[in-house]
Short mmCIF file of C-alpha atoms in Angstrom, two decimals:
data_model
loop_
_atom_site.label_atom_id
_atom_site.label_comp_id
_atom_site.label_asym_id
_atom_site.label_seq_id
_atom_site.Cartn_x
_atom_site.Cartn_y
_atom_site.Cartn_z
CA MET U 285 -35.56 212.32 -174.81
CA LEU U 286 -33.07 209.81 -173.61
CA ASP U 287 -30.69 208.65 -176.90
CA TRP U 288 -30.44 205.00 -176.51
CA LYS U 289 -28.31 204.64 -179.81
CA LYS U 290 -25.79 206.59 -177.77
CA ILE U 291 -27.25 204.91 -174.47
CA GLY U 292 -26.57 201.67 -175.79
CA ALA U 293 -23.21 201.99 -177.09
CA ILE U 294 -22.12 203.67 -173.39
CA LEU U 295 -23.30 200.65 -171.38
CA LEU U 296 -21.26 197.86 -174.26
CA VAL U 297 -18.55 200.37 -173.70
CA SER U 298 -19.13 199.82 -169.86
CA CYS U 299 -21.45 197.57 -168.70
CA CYS U 300 -18.65 196.42 -165.50
CA PHE U 301 -15.49 197.83 -164.33
CA PRO U 302 -14.43 194.56 -163.52
CA TYR U 303 -15.21 194.40 -159.33
CA VAL U 304 -14.59 197.06 -157.81
CA VAL U 305 -16.87 200.42 -160.04
CA THR U 306 -19.01 198.17 -162.75
CA LEU U 307 -18.12 194.71 -164.40
CA GLY U 308 -18.17 194.57 -168.67
CA TRP U 309 -17.09 194.16 -172.05
CA THR U 310 -14.35 196.52 -171.76
CA GLY U 311 -10.75 196.39 -172.43
CA ASN U 312 -7.73 195.43 -174.04
CA ILE U 313 -5.50 192.58 -173.28
CA ASN U 314 -1.68 192.83 -174.24
CA GLY U 315 0.99 190.65 -174.55
CA SER U 316 0.20 186.44 -176.15
CA ALA U 317 -1.83 184.26 -174.33
CA LYS U 318 -1.04 181.08 -172.49
CA VAL U 319 -3.74 178.97 -172.97
CA LEU U 320 -5.42 176.65 -170.60
CA GLU U 321 -6.65 173.07 -172.20
CA PRO U 322 -10.17 172.81 -171.69
CA SER U 323 -10.63 170.03 -169.12
CA ASP U 324 -14.30 168.82 -170.31
CA PRO U 325 -14.66 168.46 -173.14
CA LYS U 326 -18.44 170.09 -173.81
CA LEU U 327 -16.06 173.27 -174.59
CA VAL U 328 -16.47 172.63 -178.16
CA SER U 329 -18.93 175.43 -180.26
CA GLY U 330 -17.21 175.12 -183.90
CA ARG U 331 -17.09 178.90 -183.05
CA GLN U 332 -13.58 180.67 -182.74
CA VAL U 333 -12.28 184.14 -181.61
CA ILE U 334 -9.35 184.95 -182.88
CA LEU U 335 -6.96 185.93 -180.53
CA ASP U 336 -5.39 188.77 -182.96
CA ARG U 337 -2.44 189.00 -179.78
CA GLU U 338 1.66 189.00 -180.64
CA GLN U 339 0.88 185.58 -182.46
CA VAL U 340 -2.45 184.80 -184.14
CA THR U 341 -3.84 182.21 -183.20
CA SER U 342 -7.59 181.13 -182.10
CA MET U 343 -9.98 179.62 -179.44
CA ASP U 344 -13.42 178.24 -179.12
CA VAL U 345 -16.03 180.73 -177.94
CA GLU U 346 -17.13 177.83 -174.98
CA GLN U 347 -13.26 177.65 -173.80
CA TYR U 348 -12.95 181.62 -174.40
CA LEU U 349 -16.03 182.25 -171.97
CA VAL U 350 -13.87 180.69 -169.54
CA GLY U 351 -11.49 183.93 -169.28
CA ALA U 352 -13.98 186.09 -170.30
CA VAL U 353 -16.97 184.69 -167.05
CA ALA U 354 -13.66 184.34 -165.19
CA ARG U 355 -13.61 188.68 -165.26
CA GLN U 356 -16.92 189.11 -165.44
CA ILE U 357 -18.07 188.20 -162.16
CA PRO U 358 -16.93 187.35 -158.56
CA LYS U 359 -14.99 184.17 -158.22
CA GLU U 360 -17.49 183.64 -154.91
CA TYR U 361 -20.14 183.36 -155.98
CA GLU U 362 -22.84 180.58 -156.41
CA LEU U 363 -22.05 178.31 -159.55
CA GLU U 364 -25.73 179.42 -160.65
CA ALA U 365 -24.97 182.82 -160.53
CA ILE U 366 -21.82 182.85 -162.57
CA LYS U 367 -24.07 180.02 -165.09
CA ALA U 368 -26.14 182.86 -165.23
CA GLN U 369 -23.57 185.11 -166.19
CA ALA U 370 -22.40 182.43 -168.99
CA VAL U 371 -25.32 182.86 -170.49
CA ILE U 372 -24.53 186.26 -170.73
CA ALA U 373 -20.80 186.29 -172.03
CA ARG U 374 -22.43 183.96 -175.43
CA THR U 375 -25.50 186.39 -175.81
CA TYR U 376 -23.01 189.24 -176.19
CA ILE U 377 -20.46 186.92 -178.92
CA TYR U 378 -22.86 185.00 -180.52
CA GLY U 379 -24.77 188.83 -181.20
CA GLN U 380 -21.42 190.18 -182.49
CA MET U 381 -20.94 187.02 -184.09
CA GLY U 382 -24.22 187.35 -186.42
CA ASP U 383 -23.95 185.07 -188.89
CA ARG U 384 -20.27 184.05 -188.66
CA ARG U 385 -18.28 181.02 -187.35
CA GLU U 386 -14.99 183.61 -186.09
CA ILE U 387 -14.53 186.90 -184.72
CA ALA U 388 -12.01 188.73 -183.95
CA GLU U 389 -10.82 189.02 -180.48
CA SER U 390 -10.57 193.17 -180.36
CA GLU U 391 -14.17 193.11 -182.68
CA LEU U 392 -15.63 191.90 -178.83
CA ASP U 393 -13.74 194.35 -176.93
CA MET U 394 -14.32 192.30 -174.75
CA ASP U 395 -11.71 191.30 -170.83
CA TYR U 396 -10.71 187.85 -170.55
CA LEU U 397 -8.29 186.79 -167.78
CA GLU U 398 -5.19 184.84 -168.55
CA GLN U 399 -3.95 182.16 -166.86
CA GLU U 400 -0.88 183.90 -165.72
CA GLN U 401 -3.56 186.55 -164.72
CA MET U 402 -5.42 184.00 -162.35
CA GLU U 403 -2.49 182.80 -160.95
CA GLU U 404 -1.84 186.30 -159.95
CA LEU U 405 -5.25 187.46 -158.76
CA TRP U 406 -6.64 183.95 -157.30
CA GLY U 407 -2.90 182.52 -155.86
CA THR U 408 -1.51 180.13 -157.63
CA LYS U 409 -2.71 177.33 -154.66
CA GLY U 410 -6.17 177.47 -155.21
CA TYR U 411 -6.64 179.41 -158.82
CA MET U 412 -7.21 176.05 -161.13
CA GLU U 413 -10.29 174.85 -158.19
CA LEU U 414 -11.31 178.46 -159.39
CA TYR U 415 -10.99 178.09 -162.82
CA GLU U 416 -12.75 174.06 -163.06
CA LYS U 417 -16.11 176.05 -161.28
CA ILE U 418 -16.25 178.88 -163.94
CA GLU U 419 -15.13 176.02 -166.02
CA GLU U 420 -18.46 173.41 -165.17
CA ALA U 421 -20.49 176.66 -165.15
CA VAL U 422 -19.16 177.10 -169.32
CA ALA U 423 -20.24 173.68 -169.81
CA GLN U 424 -23.10 173.21 -167.48
CA THR U 425 -24.89 176.18 -169.66
CA ASN U 426 -23.26 174.36 -173.11
CA SER U 427 -24.33 176.89 -176.40
CA GLN U 428 -27.20 178.14 -174.65
CA VAL U 429 -28.02 182.41 -175.14
CA MET U 430 -30.91 184.37 -174.37
CA GLU U 431 -33.81 185.57 -177.52
CA TYR U 432 -36.46 187.60 -177.61
CA GLU U 433 -39.18 187.35 -180.34
CA GLY U 434 -36.48 185.78 -182.37
CA GLU U 435 -33.56 187.77 -181.41
CA LEU U 436 -31.07 187.86 -179.30
CA ILE U 437 -31.26 190.16 -176.21
CA ASP U 438 -28.99 193.25 -175.30
CA ALA U 439 -28.11 191.09 -172.47
CA TRP U 440 -26.52 194.24 -169.95
CA PHE U 441 -25.77 193.35 -166.25
CA CYS U 442 -24.48 195.44 -163.44
CA ARG U 443 -22.51 194.70 -160.04
CA LEU U 444 -25.85 195.54 -158.47
CA SER U 445 -28.69 197.75 -159.03
CA ALA U 446 -29.86 200.62 -156.30
CA GLY U 447 -32.55 198.69 -155.31
CA LYS U 448 -34.41 198.05 -158.47
CA THR U 449 -33.49 197.43 -162.30
CA ARG U 450 -33.97 200.37 -164.57
CA PRO U 451 -36.53 200.01 -167.18
CA GLY U 452 -35.82 199.54 -171.03
CA ASP U 453 -36.70 201.03 -174.23
CA GLU U 454 -39.01 200.41 -176.94
CA ALA U 455 -36.61 198.54 -178.45
CA HIS U 456 -35.58 196.57 -175.14
CA PRO U 457 -38.94 195.52 -174.09
CA TYR U 458 -38.28 192.47 -172.32
CA LEU U 459 -35.72 194.46 -169.92
CA VAL U 460 -38.11 196.12 -166.95
CA SER U 461 -37.98 197.25 -163.38
CA VAL U 462 -37.94 194.16 -161.08
CA ASP U 463 -37.33 194.25 -157.27
CA CYS U 464 -33.84 193.83 -155.87
CA PRO U 465 -33.99 194.36 -152.48
CA GLU U 466 -30.28 191.65 -151.56
CA ASP U 467 -29.24 194.70 -153.37
CA LEU U 468 -29.40 197.09 -150.16
CA GLU U 469 -27.56 194.75 -148.37
CA ALA U 470 -24.33 194.65 -150.61
CA PRO U 471 -21.27 196.04 -149.64
CA LYS U 472 -20.70 199.74 -151.34
CA PHE U 473 -23.99 199.56 -152.40
CA LEU U 474 -23.77 203.04 -150.65
CA GLN U 475 -21.24 205.72 -151.55
CA ILE U 476 -20.51 209.57 -151.52
CA ARG U 477 -18.09 211.87 -153.27
CA GLU U 478 -16.62 215.17 -152.35
CA TRP U 479 -15.63 218.03 -155.14
CA LEU U 480 -14.57 221.72 -153.86
CA PRO U 481 -16.58 224.42 -156.75
CA ASP U 482 -13.92 224.92 -158.85
CA GLU U 483 -12.87 220.90 -159.72
CA PHE U 484 -16.30 219.43 -159.96
CA SER U 485 -17.55 222.96 -163.09
CA ARG U 486 -14.23 221.98 -164.53
CA LEU U 487 -15.19 217.99 -164.68
CA ILE U 488 -19.38 218.84 -165.66
CA SER U 489 -17.71 221.52 -168.16
CA GLN U 490 -16.05 217.98 -169.84
CA ILE U 491 -18.75 216.42 -170.74
CA PRO U 492 -19.39 216.19 -174.77
CA ASP U 493 -22.79 217.55 -175.37
CA GLY U 494 -23.17 219.84 -172.90
CA GLY U 495 -21.87 223.29 -171.93
CA PRO U 496 -18.88 225.14 -169.81
CA VAL U 497 -19.99 225.27 -166.74
CA SER U 498 -19.03 227.68 -164.06
CA ALA U 499 -17.31 227.46 -160.09
CA ASP U 500 -19.75 230.09 -159.65
CA GLN U 501 -23.06 228.60 -160.56
CA ILE U 502 -22.48 225.40 -158.08
CA PRO U 503 -23.11 223.98 -155.61
CA GLN U 504 -26.67 226.71 -156.42
CA SER U 505 -27.25 225.90 -159.80
CA ILE U 506 -27.86 222.12 -159.67
CA GLN U 507 -31.09 220.12 -160.36
CA ILE U 508 -32.43 217.40 -160.78
CA GLY U 509 -34.19 217.57 -164.19
CA GLU U 510 -35.79 214.04 -164.24
CA ARG U 511 -35.72 209.77 -162.83
CA ASP U 512 -36.72 206.84 -164.03
CA GLU U 513 -39.16 204.82 -163.15
CA ALA U 514 -36.60 202.62 -160.71
CA GLY U 515 -35.21 206.09 -159.45
CA TYR U 516 -32.33 206.43 -162.02
CA VAL U 517 -31.68 209.75 -162.77
CA SER U 518 -32.67 210.22 -167.07
CA LEU U 519 -32.24 214.19 -166.71
CA VAL U 520 -29.52 216.90 -164.30
CA GLN U 521 -29.61 220.80 -165.15
CA ILE U 522 -26.47 221.76 -164.60
CA GLY U 523 -25.55 225.66 -164.53
CA ASN U 524 -27.10 226.75 -168.25
CA TYR U 525 -27.23 223.22 -169.82
CA PRO U 526 -29.13 219.50 -169.76
CA PHE U 527 -27.83 216.11 -169.38
CA THR U 528 -28.04 212.92 -169.28
CA GLY U 529 -27.56 211.20 -165.77
CA ASP U 530 -25.76 208.65 -167.73
CA ALA U 531 -23.66 211.12 -169.04
CA VAL U 532 -22.43 212.77 -165.64
CA ARG U 533 -21.65 209.48 -164.31
CA TYR U 534 -18.37 209.19 -166.28
CA GLY U 535 -18.03 212.60 -166.20
CA LEU U 536 -17.53 212.58 -162.38
CA GLY U 537 -16.13 209.15 -162.02
CA LEU U 538 -19.78 207.92 -159.82
CA ALA U 539 -20.48 204.13 -159.00
CA SER U 540 -23.62 204.45 -160.46
CA PRO U 541 -26.59 207.16 -162.78
CA TYR U 542 -28.58 206.67 -158.59
CA PHE U 543 -27.48 210.10 -157.42
CA ARG U 544 -28.08 213.44 -155.62
CA PHE U 545 -26.71 216.28 -155.16
CA GLU U 546 -25.95 218.22 -151.65
CA ASP U 547 -24.83 221.40 -150.91
CA TYR U 548 -21.92 220.66 -148.10
CA GLU U 549 -20.23 223.39 -146.93
CA GLY U 550 -20.36 224.79 -150.34
CA ASN U 551 -19.07 222.33 -151.88
CA VAL U 552 -20.45 219.39 -153.73
CA ARG U 553 -21.72 216.32 -152.42
CA ALA U 554 -22.66 213.31 -154.70
CA VAL U 555 -24.73 210.07 -152.40
CA VAL U 556 -25.02 207.67 -154.88
CA LYS U 557 -26.15 204.10 -155.00
CA GLY U 558 -25.75 201.10 -156.34
CA ILE U 559 -22.38 200.11 -158.23
CA GLY U 560 -22.95 200.02 -162.45
CA HIS U 561 -25.53 201.65 -165.87
CA GLY U 562 -28.23 199.29 -163.41
CA TYR U 563 -30.04 198.12 -166.52
CA GLY U 564 -30.67 193.93 -166.73
CA LEU U 565 -28.92 191.47 -164.56
CA SER U 566 -28.19 192.47 -161.21
CA GLN U 567 -24.98 190.09 -160.12
CA TYR U 568 -25.59 190.34 -156.39
CA THR U 569 -29.02 189.52 -156.04
CA ALA U 570 -28.72 186.83 -158.53
CA ASP U 571 -25.61 185.17 -155.94
CA ARG U 572 -27.94 185.82 -153.59
CA LYS U 573 -30.62 184.66 -155.35
CA ALA U 574 -28.69 181.03 -155.80
CA GLU U 575 -27.42 180.60 -152.43
CA GLU U 576 -31.96 180.72 -151.57
CA GLY U 577 -31.93 177.90 -154.31
CA TRP U 578 -32.76 179.65 -157.66
CA THR U 579 -31.81 177.67 -160.32
CA TYR U 580 -29.10 179.82 -162.30
CA ASP U 581 -32.18 180.24 -166.09
CA GLN U 582 -35.17 180.94 -162.85
CA ILE U 583 -31.84 183.97 -162.10
CA LEU U 584 -31.99 184.94 -165.54
CA THR U 585 -36.44 184.82 -166.75
CA TYR U 586 -36.13 187.65 -163.73
CA PHE U 587 -34.43 190.10 -165.14
CA TYR U 588 -34.44 189.47 -168.47
CA GLN U 589 -38.81 188.71 -169.02
CA ASN U 590 -39.91 187.22 -172.08
CA ILE U 591 -36.76 185.54 -173.20
CA VAL U 592 -36.28 182.06 -174.34
CA LEU U 593 -33.44 179.99 -173.95
CA ILE U 594 -32.54 178.62 -176.59
CA SER U 595 -28.79 175.81 -178.01
CA GLU U 596 -27.21 177.54 -180.89
#
């Protein structure tokens, strides 16, 4: 049985490492913020993020979302895909706030790009144009969040799926497995990693709730026990111990829990598909659908089924 409470906690911490492994809510910003003044008057919600850094200041959630969304999704993506990401990020923040009108940034555990970081990543010449593009996405979805049966959803997302997204549990019925054939064409969709038996057993033995695995058990003792309906590994036996697919993914630093292991000349080879945990919206497919003319609300209701968009 999968422990969905543990999985939920893991996913909120590691939804997505920016543009490399999976894009997400993690990270701390050091130093004081140099905040751009919003050029769009719609970037006002009355809800505040308290920037508890060197100097404690506050910022409206809508303005904060510009820097957060800039961190979560590639800047070159289509506007409608970025708008979908803005709704996802806002839904997360509002869910963390509950009935409060303000929240400390440290409570969000969320990446945020400051002005200096945007300039460094995007170049001084073009960063303002890109900033305004993301600002437009936030403004055009002003105050919109996703609900299922009157409750804000857990709006999980990933960089790209392994061809299908993963189904949720009873607590997440809006997370269903949907086809994402576009992801099969994405750069870095397929990745290969390889380890010596000693290194593989060392990494596996460090996974919490597991147990020691010796090098002489590798690779012959590795068996995939279960996969979910989208093909992601839910259970794998290594040595004498069972591990969840997500635990093995994090323990080995794999891009995705959609993997298989091979004996390659006595070493262990992993063939991995997709980037991210595979739940919810696939950003790559969202961008491709936006290129085809899909609107952000069509994209969101494709990945999160039976939800409604409301203005808070």
